[in-house]
Coordinates of C-alpha atoms in Angstrom, one line a residue:
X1 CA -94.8 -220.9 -3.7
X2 CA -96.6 -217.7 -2.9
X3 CA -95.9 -214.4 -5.0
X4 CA -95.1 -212.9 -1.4
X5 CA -92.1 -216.3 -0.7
X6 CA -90.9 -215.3 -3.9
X7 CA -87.0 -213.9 -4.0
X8 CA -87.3 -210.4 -5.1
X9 CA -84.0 -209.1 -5.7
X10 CA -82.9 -210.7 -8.6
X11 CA -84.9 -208.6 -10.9
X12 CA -82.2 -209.6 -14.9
X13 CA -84.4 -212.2 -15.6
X14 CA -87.7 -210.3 -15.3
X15 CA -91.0 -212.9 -16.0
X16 CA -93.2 -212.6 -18.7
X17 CA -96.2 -210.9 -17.3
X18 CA -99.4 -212.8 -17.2
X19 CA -102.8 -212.3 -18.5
X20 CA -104.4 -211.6 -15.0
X21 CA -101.3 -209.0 -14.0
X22 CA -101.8 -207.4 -17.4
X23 CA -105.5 -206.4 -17.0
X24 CA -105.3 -205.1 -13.5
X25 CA -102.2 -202.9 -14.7
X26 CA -104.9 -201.9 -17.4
X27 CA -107.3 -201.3 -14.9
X28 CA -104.8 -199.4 -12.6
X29 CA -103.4 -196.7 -15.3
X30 CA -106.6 -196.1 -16.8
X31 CA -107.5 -195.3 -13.0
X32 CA -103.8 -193.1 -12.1
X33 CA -102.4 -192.3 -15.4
X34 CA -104.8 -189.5 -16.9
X35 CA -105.7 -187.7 -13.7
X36 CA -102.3 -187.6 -12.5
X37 CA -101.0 -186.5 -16.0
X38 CA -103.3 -183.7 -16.2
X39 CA -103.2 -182.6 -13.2
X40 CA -99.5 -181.9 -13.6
X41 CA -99.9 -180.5 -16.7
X42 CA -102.0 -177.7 -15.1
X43 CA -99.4 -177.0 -12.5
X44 CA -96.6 -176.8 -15.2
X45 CA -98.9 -174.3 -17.1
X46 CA -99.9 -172.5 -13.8
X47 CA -95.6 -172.1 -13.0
X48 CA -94.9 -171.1 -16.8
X49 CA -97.6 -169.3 -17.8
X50 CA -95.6 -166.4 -16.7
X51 CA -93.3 -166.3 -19.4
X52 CA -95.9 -166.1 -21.9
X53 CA -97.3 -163.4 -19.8
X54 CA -94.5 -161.4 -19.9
X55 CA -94.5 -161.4 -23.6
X56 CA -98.2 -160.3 -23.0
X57 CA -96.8 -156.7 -21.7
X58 CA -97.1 -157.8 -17.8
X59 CA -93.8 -156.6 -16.4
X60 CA -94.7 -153.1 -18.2
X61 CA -98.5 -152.8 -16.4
X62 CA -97.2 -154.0 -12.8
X63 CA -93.9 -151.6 -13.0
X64 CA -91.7 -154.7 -12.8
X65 CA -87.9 -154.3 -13.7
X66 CA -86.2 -157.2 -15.9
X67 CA -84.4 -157.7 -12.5
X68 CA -87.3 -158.0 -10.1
X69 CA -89.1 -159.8 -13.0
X70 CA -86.1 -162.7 -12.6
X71 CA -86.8 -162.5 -8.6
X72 CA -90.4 -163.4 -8.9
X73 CA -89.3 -166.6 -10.9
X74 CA -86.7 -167.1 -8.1
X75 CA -89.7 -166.3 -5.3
X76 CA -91.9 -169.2 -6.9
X77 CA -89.2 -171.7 -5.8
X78 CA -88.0 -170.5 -2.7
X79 CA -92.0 -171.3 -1.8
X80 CA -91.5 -175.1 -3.7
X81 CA -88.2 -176.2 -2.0
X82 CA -89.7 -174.1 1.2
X83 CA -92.8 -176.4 1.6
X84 CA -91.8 -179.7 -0.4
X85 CA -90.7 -181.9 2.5
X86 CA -93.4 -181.0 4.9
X87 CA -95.9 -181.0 2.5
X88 CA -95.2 -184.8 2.0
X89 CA -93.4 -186.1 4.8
X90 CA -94.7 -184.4 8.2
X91 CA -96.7 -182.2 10.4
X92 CA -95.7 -180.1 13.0
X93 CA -96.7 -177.4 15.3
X94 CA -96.1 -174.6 12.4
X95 CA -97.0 -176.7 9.9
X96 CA -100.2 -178.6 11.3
X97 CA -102.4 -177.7 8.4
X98 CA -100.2 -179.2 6.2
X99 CA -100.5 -183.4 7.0
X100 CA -98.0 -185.6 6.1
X101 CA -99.1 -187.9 3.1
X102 CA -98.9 -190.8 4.7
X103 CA -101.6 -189.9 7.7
X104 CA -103.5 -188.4 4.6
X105 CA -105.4 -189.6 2.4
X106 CA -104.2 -188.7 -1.6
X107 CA -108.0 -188.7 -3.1
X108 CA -108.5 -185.7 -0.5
X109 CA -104.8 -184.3 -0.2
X110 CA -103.8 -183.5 -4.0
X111 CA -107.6 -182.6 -5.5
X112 CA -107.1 -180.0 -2.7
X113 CA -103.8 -178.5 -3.2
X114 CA -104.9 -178.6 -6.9
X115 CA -108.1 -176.2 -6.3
X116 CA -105.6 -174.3 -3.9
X117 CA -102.8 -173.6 -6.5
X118 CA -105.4 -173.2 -9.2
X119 CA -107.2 -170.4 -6.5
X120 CA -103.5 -168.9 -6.3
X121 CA -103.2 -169.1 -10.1
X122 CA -106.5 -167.2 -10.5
X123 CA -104.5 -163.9 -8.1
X124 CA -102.0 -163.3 -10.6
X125 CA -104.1 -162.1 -12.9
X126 CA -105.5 -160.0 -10.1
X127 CA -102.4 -158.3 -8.4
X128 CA -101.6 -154.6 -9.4
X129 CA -97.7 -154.7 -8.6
X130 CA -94.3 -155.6 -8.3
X131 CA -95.0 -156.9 -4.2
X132 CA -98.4 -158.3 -5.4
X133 CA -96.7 -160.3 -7.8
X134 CA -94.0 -161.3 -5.2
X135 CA -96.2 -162.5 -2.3
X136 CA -98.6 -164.5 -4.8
X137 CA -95.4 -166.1 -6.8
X138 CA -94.2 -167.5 -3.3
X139 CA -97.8 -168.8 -2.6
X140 CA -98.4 -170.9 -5.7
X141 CA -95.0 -172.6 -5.3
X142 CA -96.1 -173.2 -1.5
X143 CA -99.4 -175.2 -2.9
X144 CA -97.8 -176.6 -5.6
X145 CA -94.8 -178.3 -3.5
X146 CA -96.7 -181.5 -2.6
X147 CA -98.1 -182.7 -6.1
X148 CA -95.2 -183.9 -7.4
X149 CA -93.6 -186.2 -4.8
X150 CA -96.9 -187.5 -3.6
X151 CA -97.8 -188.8 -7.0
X152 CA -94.4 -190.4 -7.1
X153 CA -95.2 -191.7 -3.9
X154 CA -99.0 -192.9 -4.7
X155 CA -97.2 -194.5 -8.1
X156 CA -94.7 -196.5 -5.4
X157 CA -97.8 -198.6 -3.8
X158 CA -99.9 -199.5 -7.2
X159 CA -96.6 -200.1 -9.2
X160 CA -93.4 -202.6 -9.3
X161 CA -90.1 -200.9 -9.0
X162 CA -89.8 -201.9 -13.2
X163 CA -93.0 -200.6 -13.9
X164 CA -93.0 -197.4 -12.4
X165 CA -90.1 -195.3 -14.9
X166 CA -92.3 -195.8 -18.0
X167 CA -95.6 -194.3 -15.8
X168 CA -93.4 -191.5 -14.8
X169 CA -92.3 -190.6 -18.0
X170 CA -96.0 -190.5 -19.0
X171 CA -96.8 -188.3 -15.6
X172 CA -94.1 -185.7 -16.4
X173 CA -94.7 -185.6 -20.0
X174 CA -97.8 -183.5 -18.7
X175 CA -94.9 -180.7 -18.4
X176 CA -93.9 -180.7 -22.0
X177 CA -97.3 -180.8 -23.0
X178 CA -98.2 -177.7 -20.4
X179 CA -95.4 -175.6 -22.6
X180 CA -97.0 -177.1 -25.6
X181 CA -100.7 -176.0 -24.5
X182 CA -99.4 -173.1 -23.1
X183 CA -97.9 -171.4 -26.5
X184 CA -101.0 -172.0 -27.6
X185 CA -103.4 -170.7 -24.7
X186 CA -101.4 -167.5 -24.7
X187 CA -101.9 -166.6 -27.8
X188 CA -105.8 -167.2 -27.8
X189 CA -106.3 -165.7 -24.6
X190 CA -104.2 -162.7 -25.6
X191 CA -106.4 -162.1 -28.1
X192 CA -109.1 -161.1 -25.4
X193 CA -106.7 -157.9 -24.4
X194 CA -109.4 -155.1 -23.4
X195 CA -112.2 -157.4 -22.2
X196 CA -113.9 -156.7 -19.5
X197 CA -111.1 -154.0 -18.7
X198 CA -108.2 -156.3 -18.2
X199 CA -105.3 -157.5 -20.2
X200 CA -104.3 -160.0 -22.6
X201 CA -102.0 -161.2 -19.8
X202 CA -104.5 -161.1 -17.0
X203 CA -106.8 -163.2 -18.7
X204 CA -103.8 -166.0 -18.8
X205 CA -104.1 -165.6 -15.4
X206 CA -107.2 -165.6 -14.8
X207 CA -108.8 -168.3 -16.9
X208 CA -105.6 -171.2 -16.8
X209 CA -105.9 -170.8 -12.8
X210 CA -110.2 -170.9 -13.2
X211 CA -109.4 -174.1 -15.5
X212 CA -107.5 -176.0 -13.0
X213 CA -109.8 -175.0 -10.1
X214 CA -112.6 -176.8 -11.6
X215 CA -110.2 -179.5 -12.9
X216 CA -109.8 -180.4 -9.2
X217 CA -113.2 -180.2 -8.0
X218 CA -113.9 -183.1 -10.4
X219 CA -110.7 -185.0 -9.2
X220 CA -112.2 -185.6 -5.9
X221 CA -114.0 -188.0 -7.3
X222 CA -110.9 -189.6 -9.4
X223 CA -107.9 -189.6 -7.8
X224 CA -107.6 -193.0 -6.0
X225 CA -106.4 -193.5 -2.3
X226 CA -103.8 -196.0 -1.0
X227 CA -103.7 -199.5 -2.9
X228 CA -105.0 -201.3 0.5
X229 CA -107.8 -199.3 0.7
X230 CA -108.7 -199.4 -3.8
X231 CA -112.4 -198.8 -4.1
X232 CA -112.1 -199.1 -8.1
X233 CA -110.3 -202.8 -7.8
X234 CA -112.3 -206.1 -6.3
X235 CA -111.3 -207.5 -3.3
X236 CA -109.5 -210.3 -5.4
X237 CA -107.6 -207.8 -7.4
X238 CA -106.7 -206.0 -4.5
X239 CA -104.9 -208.9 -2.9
X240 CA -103.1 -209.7 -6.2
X241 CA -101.9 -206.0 -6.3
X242 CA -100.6 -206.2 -2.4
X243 CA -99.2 -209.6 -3.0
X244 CA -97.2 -208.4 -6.0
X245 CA -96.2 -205.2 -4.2
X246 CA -94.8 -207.3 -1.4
X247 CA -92.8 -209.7 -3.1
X248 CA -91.2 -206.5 -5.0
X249 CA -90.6 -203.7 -2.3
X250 CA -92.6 -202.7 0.9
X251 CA -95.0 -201.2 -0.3
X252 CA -97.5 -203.7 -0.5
X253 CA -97.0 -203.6 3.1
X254 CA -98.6 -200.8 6.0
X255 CA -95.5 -199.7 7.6
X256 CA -96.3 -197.6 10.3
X257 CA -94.0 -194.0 10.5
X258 CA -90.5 -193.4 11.9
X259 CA -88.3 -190.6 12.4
X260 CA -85.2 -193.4 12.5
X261 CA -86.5 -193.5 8.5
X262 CA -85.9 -190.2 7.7
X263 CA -82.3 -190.1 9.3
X264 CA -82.0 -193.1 6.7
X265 CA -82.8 -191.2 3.9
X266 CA -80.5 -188.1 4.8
X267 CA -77.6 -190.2 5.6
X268 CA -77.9 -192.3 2.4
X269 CA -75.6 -190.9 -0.6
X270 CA -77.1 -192.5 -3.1
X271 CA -80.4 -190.4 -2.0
X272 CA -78.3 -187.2 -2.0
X273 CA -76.8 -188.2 -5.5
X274 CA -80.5 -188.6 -6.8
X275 CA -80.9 -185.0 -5.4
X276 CA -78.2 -183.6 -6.8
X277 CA -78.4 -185.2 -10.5
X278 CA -81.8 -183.4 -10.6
X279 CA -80.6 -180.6 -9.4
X280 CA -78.2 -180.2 -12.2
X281 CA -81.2 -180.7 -14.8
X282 CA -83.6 -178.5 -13.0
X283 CA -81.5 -175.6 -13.4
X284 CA -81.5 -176.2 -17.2
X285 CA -85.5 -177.8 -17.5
X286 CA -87.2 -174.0 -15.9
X287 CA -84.6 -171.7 -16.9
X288 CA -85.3 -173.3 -20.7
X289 CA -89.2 -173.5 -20.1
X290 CA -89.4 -170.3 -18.2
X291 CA -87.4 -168.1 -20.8
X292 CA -87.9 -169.9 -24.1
X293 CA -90.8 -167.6 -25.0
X294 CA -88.2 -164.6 -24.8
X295 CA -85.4 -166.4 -26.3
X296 CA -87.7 -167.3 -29.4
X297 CA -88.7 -163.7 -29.8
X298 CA -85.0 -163.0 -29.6
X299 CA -84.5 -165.2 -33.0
X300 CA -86.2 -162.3 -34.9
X301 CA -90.1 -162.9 -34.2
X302 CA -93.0 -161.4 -33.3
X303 CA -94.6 -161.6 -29.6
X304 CA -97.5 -163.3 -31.4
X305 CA -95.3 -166.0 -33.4
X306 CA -92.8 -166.5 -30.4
X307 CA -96.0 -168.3 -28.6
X308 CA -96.8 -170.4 -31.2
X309 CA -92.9 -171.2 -32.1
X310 CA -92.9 -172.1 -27.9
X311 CA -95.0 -175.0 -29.3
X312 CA -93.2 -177.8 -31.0
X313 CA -90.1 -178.0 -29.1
X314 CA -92.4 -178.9 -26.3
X315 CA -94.2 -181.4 -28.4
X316 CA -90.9 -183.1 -29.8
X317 CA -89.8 -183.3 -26.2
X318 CA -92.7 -185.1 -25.2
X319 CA -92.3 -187.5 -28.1
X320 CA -89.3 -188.1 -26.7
X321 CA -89.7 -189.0 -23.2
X322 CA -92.1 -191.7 -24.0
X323 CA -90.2 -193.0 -27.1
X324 CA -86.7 -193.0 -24.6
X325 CA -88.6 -194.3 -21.8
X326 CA -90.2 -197.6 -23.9
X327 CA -86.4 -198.2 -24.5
X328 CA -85.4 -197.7 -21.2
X329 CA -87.9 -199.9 -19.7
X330 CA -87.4 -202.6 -22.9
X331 CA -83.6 -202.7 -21.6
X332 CA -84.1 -202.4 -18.5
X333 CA -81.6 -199.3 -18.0
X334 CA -81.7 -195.4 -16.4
X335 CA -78.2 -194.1 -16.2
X336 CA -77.2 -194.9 -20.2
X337 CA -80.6 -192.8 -21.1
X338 CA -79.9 -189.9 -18.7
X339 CA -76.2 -189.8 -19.8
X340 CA -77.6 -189.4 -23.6
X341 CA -80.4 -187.2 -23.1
X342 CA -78.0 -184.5 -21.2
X343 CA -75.8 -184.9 -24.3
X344 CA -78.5 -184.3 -27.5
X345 CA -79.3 -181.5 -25.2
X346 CA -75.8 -180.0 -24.8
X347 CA -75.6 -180.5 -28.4
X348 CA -79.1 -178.0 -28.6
X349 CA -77.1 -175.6 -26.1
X350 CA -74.1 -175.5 -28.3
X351 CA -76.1 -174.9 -31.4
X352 CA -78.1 -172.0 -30.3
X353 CA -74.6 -170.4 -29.0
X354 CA -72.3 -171.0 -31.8
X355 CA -74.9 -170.5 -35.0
X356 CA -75.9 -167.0 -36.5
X357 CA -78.7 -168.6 -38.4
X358 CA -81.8 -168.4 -36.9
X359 CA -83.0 -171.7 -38.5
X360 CA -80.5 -173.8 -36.8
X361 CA -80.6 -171.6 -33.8
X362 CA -84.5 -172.6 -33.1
X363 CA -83.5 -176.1 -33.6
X364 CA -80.7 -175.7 -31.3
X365 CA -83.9 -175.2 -28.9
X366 CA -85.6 -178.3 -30.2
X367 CA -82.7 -180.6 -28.8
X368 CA -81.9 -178.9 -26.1
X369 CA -85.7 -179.6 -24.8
X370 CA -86.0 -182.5 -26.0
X371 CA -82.7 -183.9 -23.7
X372 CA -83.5 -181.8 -21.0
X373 CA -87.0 -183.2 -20.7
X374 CA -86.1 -186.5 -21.4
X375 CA -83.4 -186.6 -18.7
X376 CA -85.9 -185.0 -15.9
X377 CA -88.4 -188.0 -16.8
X378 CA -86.3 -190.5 -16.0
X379 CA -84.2 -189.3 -12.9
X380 CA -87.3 -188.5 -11.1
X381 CA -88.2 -192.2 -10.8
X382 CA -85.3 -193.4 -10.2
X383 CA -85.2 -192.9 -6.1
X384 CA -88.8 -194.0 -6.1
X385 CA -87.5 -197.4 -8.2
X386 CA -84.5 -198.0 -5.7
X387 CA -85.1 -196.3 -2.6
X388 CA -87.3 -198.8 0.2
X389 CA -88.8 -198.2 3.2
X390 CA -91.8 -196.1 2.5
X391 CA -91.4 -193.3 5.1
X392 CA -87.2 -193.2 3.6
X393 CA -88.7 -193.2 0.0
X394 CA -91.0 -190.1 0.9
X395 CA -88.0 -188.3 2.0
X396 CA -86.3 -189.4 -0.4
X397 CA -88.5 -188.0 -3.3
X398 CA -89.2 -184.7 -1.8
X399 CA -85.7 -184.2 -1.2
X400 CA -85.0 -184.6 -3.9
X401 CA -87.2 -182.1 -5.5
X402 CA -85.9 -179.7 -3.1
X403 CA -82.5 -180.0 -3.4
X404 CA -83.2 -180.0 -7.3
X405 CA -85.5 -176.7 -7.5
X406 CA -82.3 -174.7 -5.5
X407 CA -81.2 -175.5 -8.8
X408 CA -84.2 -174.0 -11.0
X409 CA -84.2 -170.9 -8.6
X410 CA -80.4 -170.3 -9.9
X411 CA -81.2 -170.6 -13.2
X412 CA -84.2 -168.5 -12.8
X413 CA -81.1 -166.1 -11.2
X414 CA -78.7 -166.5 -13.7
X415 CA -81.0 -166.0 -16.9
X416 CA -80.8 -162.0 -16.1
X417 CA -81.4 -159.2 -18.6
X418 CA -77.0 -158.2 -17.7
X419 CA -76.4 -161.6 -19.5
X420 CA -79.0 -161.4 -22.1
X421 CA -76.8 -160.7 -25.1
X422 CA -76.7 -162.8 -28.1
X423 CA -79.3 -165.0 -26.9
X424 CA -78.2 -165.8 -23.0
X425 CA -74.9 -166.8 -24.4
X426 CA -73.3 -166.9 -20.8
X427 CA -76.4 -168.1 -18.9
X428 CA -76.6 -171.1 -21.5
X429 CA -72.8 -172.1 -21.2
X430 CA -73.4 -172.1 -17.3
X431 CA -76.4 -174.4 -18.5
X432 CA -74.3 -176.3 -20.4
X433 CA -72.0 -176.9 -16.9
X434 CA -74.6 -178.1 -15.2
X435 CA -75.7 -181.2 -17.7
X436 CA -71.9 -182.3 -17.3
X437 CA -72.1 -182.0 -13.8
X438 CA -75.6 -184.1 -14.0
X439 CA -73.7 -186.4 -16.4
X440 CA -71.2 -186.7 -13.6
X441 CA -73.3 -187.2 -11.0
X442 CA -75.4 -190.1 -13.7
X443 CA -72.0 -192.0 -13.5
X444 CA -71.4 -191.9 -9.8
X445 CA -74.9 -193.4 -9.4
X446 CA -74.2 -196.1 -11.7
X447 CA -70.8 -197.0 -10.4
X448 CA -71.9 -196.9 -6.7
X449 CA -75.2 -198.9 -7.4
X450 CA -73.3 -201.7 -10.0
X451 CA -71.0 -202.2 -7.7
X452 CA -73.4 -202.3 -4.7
X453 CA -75.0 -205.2 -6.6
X454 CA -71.8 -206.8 -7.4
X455 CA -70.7 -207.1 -3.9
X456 CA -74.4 -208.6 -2.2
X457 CA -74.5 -211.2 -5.2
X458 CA -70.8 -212.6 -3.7
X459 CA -72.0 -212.5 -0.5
X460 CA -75.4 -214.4 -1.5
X461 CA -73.2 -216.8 -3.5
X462 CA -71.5 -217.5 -0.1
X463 CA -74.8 -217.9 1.8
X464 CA -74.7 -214.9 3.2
X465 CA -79.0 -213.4 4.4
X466 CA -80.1 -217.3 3.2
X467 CA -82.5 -217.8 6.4
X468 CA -83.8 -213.7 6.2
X469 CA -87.3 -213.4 7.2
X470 CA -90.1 -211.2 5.4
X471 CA -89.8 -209.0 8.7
X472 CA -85.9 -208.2 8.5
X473 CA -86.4 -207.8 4.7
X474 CA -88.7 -205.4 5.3
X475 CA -86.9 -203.4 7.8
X476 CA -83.7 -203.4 6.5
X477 CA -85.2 -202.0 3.2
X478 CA -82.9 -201.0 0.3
X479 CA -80.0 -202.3 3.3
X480 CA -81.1 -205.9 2.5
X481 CA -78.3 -208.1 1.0
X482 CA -81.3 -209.5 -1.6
X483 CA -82.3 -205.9 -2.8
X484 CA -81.4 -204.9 -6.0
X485 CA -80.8 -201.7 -7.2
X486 CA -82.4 -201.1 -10.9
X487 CA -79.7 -198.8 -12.9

């Protein structure tokens, strides 16, 4: 039997891998896994760099009020959730510059919206005031919006549905390392306040934006197109990729695109549930990374040591999502790992609100990053895992990073300086809301999706989809009575 005659729903009794699969995987993350990784690091640094910025006596020079500085957070999003579905999905007549990912190709597409962000990044550093700051916020969200999702998406056609959460988790632990990097950064860079007549902040700016401009020029030559079209595998490993691809998902397949597809994906729930679970994390992953430099300096420390102390809670939360994620993947399990990580990190909330002592206060903020991080790396995957039909799982990713980053632009509003007594007491109780809500949400997925399971194995066991051609399998998608999804 062919890999591609092979059943490929029931997924419990997963194969050792072989020697041959094992080397091309070798061959595929040494190709996708740094690039990718560091390329979202810069774009976490280029989003959050802000914060450390503000430390650096930014709001001061530009005239911005704590208020408006909480709007240009806000503004950053608005430009993400603005952009995100186009940006990966679609072109259309007011959007033509922007080509949908799957008419584009990726080793063109991100490098570019890379050197564009990382152009954007470069103007903050240059803008003298509070519209400035406004109008060039909204822009790098606008060139940022795509990265994310079309990662997830290039991830979908090199990777089997198992393999991918464990790759993601290595991806987004580029964010964790960005707030690590960045602590550090800003207080180097600072140190160059009065050169060349411009501020410490300015130089933030300035140079992280110039880094990831030339970051980009050189991944033009890295990043990797689509998996049919590999120019780093041989021909043979490029047919054992597709074949494995097909008998797992579509996406060893070239399915041409359909607007029937993206009805699919908005009338599904369980897409709209992945949506909203990370919408309930994202509101508690930026407001955390966005303002943990100022709630540091609240605990009693100086600008200088509050950018250093930003660093290892950002480099226990990166241990974390790959130590989590090995387990997750081992087991074989998302919604037991999501459910945890939102609790270690309510537990982080609840220590930074009730304690007086600055010691446990600060490691309040260790555990509440290194759930919140945790929980974000494994969510994200999750509709890129489950969801099939490729033009449905595009929509399905970007949606949910729209519908997610609503979230982070109300945290961005909630964290305001009327609620910054006693640490963000209120903000970080509304923070610890919405983890139970995700934890909620976690539940509803894994009911919904067990029970989904449940009910196609009966109908299998009653012959139910026996005589189901490739074709049908493949256009009935995640509908199929022999999909599976992974929980």
């Amino acid at each position: 039997m062919s890999v591609s005659e092979k059943n490929y729903v029931v997924e419990e009794d997963q194969p050792e891998i072989s020697v041959e699969d094992h080397r091309l995987l070798r061959k595929v993350d040494c190709r996708l896994l740094p690039v990718f990784t560091l390329l979202y690091l810069l774009s976490f640094l280029d989003r959050s760099n802000i914060g450390n910025a503000k430390l650096d006596g930014m709001t001061t020079d530009l005239g911005v009020s704590p208020a408006s500085y909480n709007t240009a957070l806000a503004i950053y999003f608005v430009g993400y959730v603005v952009f995100e579905i186009p940006a990966n999905v679609w072109e259309s007549n007011l959007l033509s510059s922007l080509c949908r990912l799957k008419k584009c190709n990726p080793q063109v597409w991100l490098p570019s919206l890379t050197l564009a962000w990382g152009i954007v990044s470069i103007g903050q550093g240059l803008v003298k005031n509070q519209a400035g700051l406004f109008g060039i916020r909204f822009l790098l969200g606008a060139t940022e919006a795509g990265l994310f999702p079309g990662v997830i998406y290039v991830f979908s056609v090199y990777y089997l549905r198992r393999e991918r959460s464990w790759r993601v988790a290595i991806f987004f632990g580029g964010s964790a390392l960005a707030g690590a990097f960045g602590g550090i950064f800003a207080y180097c860079i600072g140190l160059m306040n009065g050169v060349g007549g411009k501020s410490g902040w300015q130089w933030i700016f300035i140079l992280e934006g110039l880094l990831t401009a030339v970051v980009s020029l050189i991944a033009y030559f890295i990043v990797p197109t689509w998996s049919h079209k590999a120019k780093f595998l041989s021909e043979t490993e490029k047919t054992r990729l597709l074949d494995r691809l097909r008998a797992d998902s579509d996406a060893g397949t070239d399915q041409t695109f359909k607007w029937s597809s993206v009805g699919d994906a908005f009338s599904d729930h369980l897409v709209w549930a992945y949506a909203f679970l990370f919408h309930g994390f994202s509101f508690v992953l930026y407001s955390l990374s966005l303002f943990l430099p100022t709630i540091i300096a609240g605990l009693g420390f100086e600008t200088w040591q509050a950018q250093l102390m930003t660093v290892p809670p950002n480099v226990l939360a990166s241990f974390s999502i790959w130590t989590t994620v090995y387990f997750s993947s081992k087991y074989n399990a998302r919604a037991p790992f999501i459910i945890g990580a939102a609790i270690v990190s309510i537990i982080g909330y609840i220590l930074l609100i009730t304690c007086t002592k600055p010691g446990l206060q600060y490691f309040g903020v260790h555990l509440a990053a290194a759930g919140v991080y945790t929980g974000n790396s494994l969510l994200l995957s999750w509709p890129g895992e489950n969801v099939s039909g490729q033009a449905k799982r595009a929509v399905a990713v970007a949606l949910q990073i729209s519908v997610g980053d609503i979230g982070a632009i109300a945290g961005c509003l909630i964290y305001r300086p009327t609620l910054a007594s006693h640490l963000y007491r209120t903000p970080n109780l509304i923070a610890i809301g919405y983890l139970l809500f995700a934890i909620v949400v976690t539940t509803y997925l894994w009911v919904m999706m067990s029970m989904e399971n449940k009910r196609r194995d009966r109908l299998l066991s009653k012959g139910e989809s026996k005589d189901e051609t490739e074709e049908e399998r493949i256009r009935l998608g995640d509908r199929s009575v022999r999909y599976r999804y992974r929980i």
